[in-house]
CSV table of C-alpha atoms and ligand atoms in Angstrom, one decimal:
chain,number,residue,atom,x,y,z
O,226,MET,CA,-45.2,10.3,-9.3
O,227,ALA,CA,-43.5,7.1,-9.0
O,228,GLU,CA,-40.6,6.6,-11.2
O,229,GLY,CA,-38.5,3.8,-11.5
O,230,PRO,CA,-36.2,4.7,-8.7
O,231,LEU,CA,-39.2,5.1,-6.0
O,232,VAL,CA,-40.4,2.2,-7.1
O,233,HIS,CA,-37.7,0.3,-6.6
O,234,HIS,CA,-37.3,1.6,-3.2
O,235,TYR,CA,-40.6,0.8,-2.4
O,236,ALA,CA,-40.0,-2.6,-3.8
O,237,LYS,CA,-36.9,-3.1,-1.6
O,238,GLN,CA,-39.2,-2.6,1.3
O,239,LEU,CA,-41.7,-5.0,0.3
O,240,ARG,CA,-39.2,-7.7,-0.9
O,241,GLU,CA,-37.7,-7.7,3.0
O,242,VAL,CA,-41.3,-8.5,4.4
O,243,LEU,CA,-42.9,-10.7,2.0
O,244,GLN,CA,-40.8,-12.4,-0.1
O,245,GLY,CA,-40.2,-15.9,0.8
O,246,ARG,CA,-43.1,-15.7,3.1
O,247,GLU,CA,-46.9,-16.7,3.5
O,248,VAL,CA,-49.4,-14.1,2.7
O,249,ARG,CA,-53.4,-13.8,3.4
O,250,ILE,CA,-54.5,-11.5,1.0
O,251,GLU,CA,-57.6,-9.1,0.6
O,252,PHE,CA,-58.4,-7.0,-2.9
O,253,GLY,CA,-60.3,-3.9,-2.1
O,254,LEU,CA,-61.6,-4.5,-6.0
O,255,ARG,CA,-64.8,-6.1,-6.6
O,256,LYS,CA,-62.8,-7.8,-9.7
O,257,LEU,CA,-60.8,-9.6,-7.3
O,258,LYS,CA,-62.5,-10.1,-4.7
O,259,GLU,CA,-64.1,-13.7,-5.6
O,260,LEU,CA,-59.9,-15.0,-5.9
O,261,GLU,CA,-59.7,-14.1,-2.0
O,262,PRO,CA,-59.8,-17.9,-1.0
O,263,SER,CA,-57.2,-19.2,-3.4
O,264,PHE,CA,-55.2,-16.3,-1.3
O,265,GLU,CA,-55.6,-17.5,2.3
O,266,LYS,CA,-52.3,-18.7,2.6
O,267,ILE,CA,-49.9,-18.4,-0.5
O,268,ARG,CA,-46.1,-18.3,-0.6
O,269,ILE,CA,-44.6,-15.3,-2.2
O,270,ASP,CA,-41.6,-16.6,-4.3
O,271,LYS,CA,-40.1,-12.8,-5.5
O,272,VAL,CA,-41.4,-9.5,-4.8
O,273,GLU,CA,-39.4,-7.2,-8.1
O,274,ALA,CA,-40.0,-3.6,-9.9
O,275,HIS,CA,-39.8,-3.7,-13.2
O,276,GLY,CA,-39.7,-0.2,-14.6
O,277,LYS,CA,-42.9,1.4,-12.5
O,278,GLN,CA,-44.5,-2.1,-11.9
O,279,PHE,CA,-44.7,-4.1,-9.1
O,280,ARG,CA,-44.5,-7.8,-9.5
O,281,PHE,CA,-45.4,-10.1,-6.7
O,282,HIS,CA,-45.0,-13.6,-8.1
O,283,PHE,CA,-46.6,-16.5,-6.2
O,284,GLU,CA,-46.3,-20.4,-5.5
O,285,ASP,CA,-49.0,-21.0,-8.4
O,286,GLN,CA,-47.4,-19.2,-10.9
O,287,ARG,CA,-49.5,-16.4,-11.1
O,288,ILE,CA,-48.5,-12.8,-10.8
O,289,LEU,CA,-50.1,-10.0,-8.9
O,290,LEU,CA,-49.2,-6.5,-11.0
O,291,VAL,CA,-49.7,-3.5,-9.2
O,292,HIS,CA,-48.6,0.5,-11.0
O,293,LEU,CA,-49.0,3.7,-8.8
O,294,MET,CA,-49.5,5.8,-11.7
O,295,MET,CA,-49.7,9.2,-10.0
O,296,TRP,CA,-52.2,8.4,-7.1
O,297,GLY,CA,-50.9,5.2,-5.5
O,298,SER,CA,-48.9,4.7,-2.7
O,299,TRP,CA,-47.6,2.0,-0.5
O,300,ARG,CA,-48.0,1.6,3.4
O,301,ILE,CA,-46.0,-1.3,5.5
O,302,TYR,CA,-47.4,-1.2,8.9
O,303,ASN,CA,-46.5,-3.8,12.1
O,304,LYS,CA,-49.3,-6.1,13.1
O,305,SER,CA,-50.1,-4.0,15.9
O,306,GLN,CA,-49.9,-0.2,14.3
O,307,PRO,CA,-53.1,1.8,13.6
O,308,TRP,CA,-53.0,2.6,9.7
O,309,ASP,CA,-52.7,6.7,8.8
O,310,LYS,CA,-55.0,5.9,5.6
O,311,PRO,CA,-58.8,4.9,5.2
O,312,ARG,CA,-59.3,1.4,4.5
O,313,GLU,CA,-61.5,2.3,1.8
O,314,ARG,CA,-58.8,3.5,-0.2
O,315,ALA,CA,-56.8,-0.1,0.2
O,316,ARG,CA,-56.5,-1.8,-2.9
O,317,VAL,CA,-54.1,-5.2,-1.9
O,318,ILE,CA,-54.0,-6.1,1.7
O,319,LEU,CA,-51.3,-8.6,2.0
O,320,HIS,CA,-50.9,-10.0,5.6
O,321,THR,CA,-47.7,-12.0,7.4
O,322,ASN,CA,-47.7,-13.0,10.5
O,323,SER,CA,-45.8,-10.0,11.6
O,324,HIS,CA,-47.0,-7.2,9.1
O,325,THR,CA,-49.7,-5.7,6.9
O,326,ALA,CA,-48.5,-4.5,3.7
O,327,VAL,CA,-51.0,-2.3,2.2
O,328,VAL,CA,-51.3,-0.2,-1.6
O,329,PHE,CA,-53.5,2.5,-1.1
O,330,SER,CA,-55.4,3.9,-4.6
O,331,ALA,CA,-53.4,2.1,-7.0
O,332,PRO,CA,-55.6,2.2,-10.2
O,333,VAL,CA,-53.7,-1.0,-11.8
O,334,VAL,CA,-53.8,-4.2,-10.0
O,335,LYS,CA,-53.9,-7.3,-12.0
O,336,LEU,CA,-53.5,-11.0,-11.6
O,337,LEU,CA,-52.1,-12.8,-15.0
O,338,THR,CA,-50.2,-15.5,-16.0
O,339,PRO,CA,-46.8,-15.1,-17.0
O,340,SER,CA,-47.6,-15.5,-20.2
O,341,GLU,CA,-50.9,-13.4,-20.0
O,342,LEU,CA,-48.2,-11.0,-18.6
O,343,GLN,CA,-45.8,-11.3,-21.8
O,344,ASN,CA,-48.4,-10.6,-23.9
O,345,ASN,CA,-50.2,-7.7,-22.6
O,346,PRO,CA,-50.0,-5.0,-25.1
O,347,ASN,CA,-49.9,-2.4,-22.3
O,348,TRP,CA,-48.0,-4.3,-19.3
O,349,GLY,CA,-46.1,-6.8,-21.2
O,350,ASN,CA,-42.8,-6.2,-23.3
O,351,LEU,CA,-41.2,-3.7,-21.3
O,352,GLY,CA,-38.5,-2.6,-22.0
O,353,PRO,CA,-34.7,-2.4,-20.2
O,354,ASP,CA,-34.5,-1.0,-16.7
O,355,PRO,CA,-31.2,0.7,-15.7
O,356,LEU,CA,-32.0,-0.8,-12.3
O,357,ARG,CA,-32.4,-4.2,-13.0
O,358,HIS,CA,-29.5,-7.2,-13.4
O,359,ASP,CA,-30.7,-7.5,-16.4
O,360,PHE,CA,-30.5,-4.3,-17.9
O,361,SER,CA,-28.9,-4.0,-21.3
O,362,SER,CA,-27.9,-0.9,-23.1
O,363,LYS,CA,-27.5,-3.0,-26.4
O,364,GLU,CA,-31.5,-4.1,-26.1
O,365,PHE,CA,-32.3,-0.2,-25.3
O,366,LEU,CA,-30.5,1.2,-28.4
O,367,ARG,CA,-32.1,-1.3,-30.5
O,368,ARG,CA,-35.6,-0.5,-28.9
O,369,LEU,CA,-34.8,3.1,-29.5
O,370,GLU,CA,-33.9,2.9,-33.1
O,371,GLN,CA,-37.1,1.4,-34.0
O,372,HIS,CA,-38.8,4.7,-33.9
O,373,PRO,CA,-36.6,6.9,-36.0
O,374,SER,CA,-39.1,9.5,-36.9
O,375,LYS,CA,-40.2,10.1,-33.1
O,376,GLU,CA,-38.8,12.5,-30.8
O,377,ILE,CA,-36.5,11.6,-28.3
O,378,GLY,CA,-38.5,13.5,-25.3
O,379,GLU,CA,-41.8,11.5,-26.1
O,380,VAL,CA,-39.9,8.0,-26.7
O,381,LEU,CA,-38.0,8.2,-23.1
O,382,LEU,CA,-41.1,8.0,-21.7
O,383,ASP,CA,-42.3,4.7,-23.9
O,384,GLN,CA,-42.1,2.1,-21.1
O,385,GLN,CA,-41.5,-0.6,-23.8
O,386,VAL,CA,-38.2,1.3,-24.7
O,387,ILE,CA,-36.8,2.1,-21.6
O,388,ALA,CA,-39.0,1.1,-18.5
O,389,GLY,CA,-38.7,3.5,-15.2
O,390,VAL,CA,-38.2,7.0,-17.0
O,391,GLY,CA,-40.8,9.3,-15.9
O,392,ASN,CA,-41.3,13.1,-16.5
O,393,ILE,CA,-38.7,14.2,-14.2
O,394,LEU,CA,-35.8,11.7,-15.2
O,395,ARG,CA,-36.8,12.4,-18.8
O,396,ILE,CA,-36.1,16.6,-19.0
O,397,GLU,CA,-33.0,16.1,-16.6
O,398,ILE,CA,-31.5,13.0,-19.2
O,399,LEU,CA,-31.7,14.9,-21.9
O,400,PHE,CA,-30.9,18.5,-20.3
O,401,ARG,CA,-27.5,16.8,-18.8
O,402,SER,CA,-26.9,14.9,-22.3
O,403,HIS,CA,-27.4,18.1,-24.3
O,404,VAL,CA,-30.3,17.2,-26.6
O,405,HIS,CA,-33.2,18.7,-27.3
O,406,PRO,CA,-36.8,17.0,-26.2
O,407,ARG,CA,-37.5,17.6,-29.7
O,408,ARG,CA,-35.2,16.0,-31.7
O,409,ARG,CA,-35.8,13.1,-34.0
O,410,ILE,CA,-34.4,9.7,-33.0
O,411,GLY,CA,-32.9,9.3,-36.6
O,412,SER,CA,-30.9,12.6,-36.5
O,413,LEU,CA,-29.6,11.7,-33.2
O,414,LEU,CA,-25.5,11.2,-33.5
O,415,LYS,CA,-23.5,8.3,-31.9
O,416,LYS,CA,-21.8,10.1,-29.7
O,417,GLU,CA,-25.5,12.1,-28.6
O,418,LYS,CA,-27.0,8.3,-28.2
O,419,ALA,CA,-23.6,7.3,-25.8
O,420,GLU,CA,-24.6,10.4,-24.0
O,421,LEU,CA,-28.2,9.6,-23.1
O,422,LEU,CA,-27.2,5.7,-22.1
O,423,ARG,CA,-24.8,7.5,-20.0
O,424,TRP,CA,-26.8,9.9,-18.3
O,425,ILE,CA,-29.7,7.4,-18.0
O,426,LEU,CA,-27.5,4.8,-15.9
O,427,LYS,CA,-26.0,7.8,-14.1
O,428,LEU,CA,-29.2,9.6,-13.0
O,429,PHE,CA,-31.4,6.6,-12.1
O,430,GLU,CA,-28.1,5.7,-9.6
O,431,THR,CA,-28.3,9.1,-8.5
O,432,TRP,CA,-31.8,9.2,-7.6
O,433,MET,CA,-31.8,6.1,-5.8
O,434,LYS,CA,-28.7,6.8,-3.6
O,435,GLN,CA,-30.8,10.4,-2.6
O,436,MET,CA,-34.1,8.8,-1.9
O,437,SER,CA,-34.4,9.9,1.9
O,438,ARG,CA,-32.7,13.4,0.8
O,439,ARG,CA,-34.5,16.2,-1.0
O,440,ASN,CA,-33.9,15.8,-4.8
O,441,THR,CA,-30.9,18.6,-4.7
O,442,TRP,CA,-29.6,16.4,-8.6
O,443,ILE,CA,-33.0,17.9,-10.4
O,444,GLN,CA,-31.9,20.8,-12.3
O,445,ILE,CA,-34.1,22.1,-14.6
O,446,TYR,CA,-37.5,20.4,-14.3
O,447,ARG,CA,-39.7,22.8,-13.0
O,448,ARG,CA,-37.6,26.1,-13.8
O,449,ASN,CA,-39.3,27.7,-16.6
O,450,GLY,CA,-37.9,31.4,-16.6
O,451,LYS,CA,-35.3,30.9,-14.2
O,452,PRO,CA,-31.5,30.9,-15.4
O,453,CYS,CA,-30.0,27.7,-16.6
O,454,PRO,CA,-27.7,26.7,-14.3
O,455,GLN,CA,-24.8,25.7,-17.0
O,456,CYS,CA,-25.2,29.3,-19.3
O,457,GLY,CA,-27.5,31.2,-17.3
O,458,THR,CA,-30.0,31.4,-20.5
O,459,ARG,CA,-33.7,31.1,-19.4
O,460,ILE,CA,-35.2,27.7,-19.6
O,461,GLN,CA,-38.1,27.0,-21.6
O,462,PHE,CA,-41.3,24.8,-21.0
O,463,PHE,CA,-43.3,23.3,-23.9
O,464,ARG,CA,-46.0,20.2,-24.1
O,465,GLN,CA,-44.7,17.3,-25.7
O,466,ALA,CA,-46.5,13.5,-25.2
O,467,GLY,CA,-49.5,15.4,-23.4
O,468,ARG,CA,-46.6,16.2,-20.4
O,469,ILE,CA,-44.7,19.9,-19.3
O,470,THR,CA,-41.3,19.0,-20.5
O,471,TYR,CA,-38.2,21.6,-19.8
O,472,ALA,CA,-35.2,22.6,-22.0
O,473,CYS,CA,-32.6,25.1,-22.2
O,474,PRO,CA,-32.5,26.7,-25.6
O,475,ARG,CA,-28.7,27.4,-25.9
O,476,CYS,CA,-27.3,24.2,-24.1
O,477,GLN,CA,-30.1,21.7,-25.6
O,478,GLY,CA,-30.1,23.5,-29.2
O,479,GLU,CA,-33.3,24.3,-30.5
P,1164,ZN,ZN1,-28.1,26.5,-20.9
């Protein structure tokens, strides 16, 4: 499951081989196949991640948006290197003169103009992303406070409030902040919101730094019934916003 830090990690590698380069693109999806002639030789001006989205900006202003959801993955191959995944699962193949970057099984691949992206109700208008230079904590709090009656565990997964938080991050951010996932936004104290913000920034950064190692920073995700690492109480789990979440009933209150 690709949460923000993993998406930024992949984007960095893609940027190294694709940004500023001329590419030839093949699409594995029928709806985009007919556009291939316009991608025979085109420069990628920018490769960026925003939340869980990959965005490739072409010299003609078009933007290729890719979202891995639960199943997609990227590979970067040298020209002579054999692929380790079947070609029929390739959704987009980007060729430079030295490398081939391939996204496999990604359920979301879209070609959009900047205004189409900005106005898209699902993919546009993303909230601030803690791993981008343009992150604004003020903007995050403004978007958070637009949902006073919603539960914090649900709102943290809303990409238009904060981009890049997935299930693991929302659970660990709330645990470290001592805020229960069921708390309504309108009930949060100023100091609790400050703690949330602090742990959001800290855990995104921690995950980025530990990318190649085991995720030793994860404390309660998938640890239902096990003792809380801070107080020894059994970790509970329940369903929220369609996903399983975990909490310590003592540290996070009930
Ligand atoms: Zn506890």
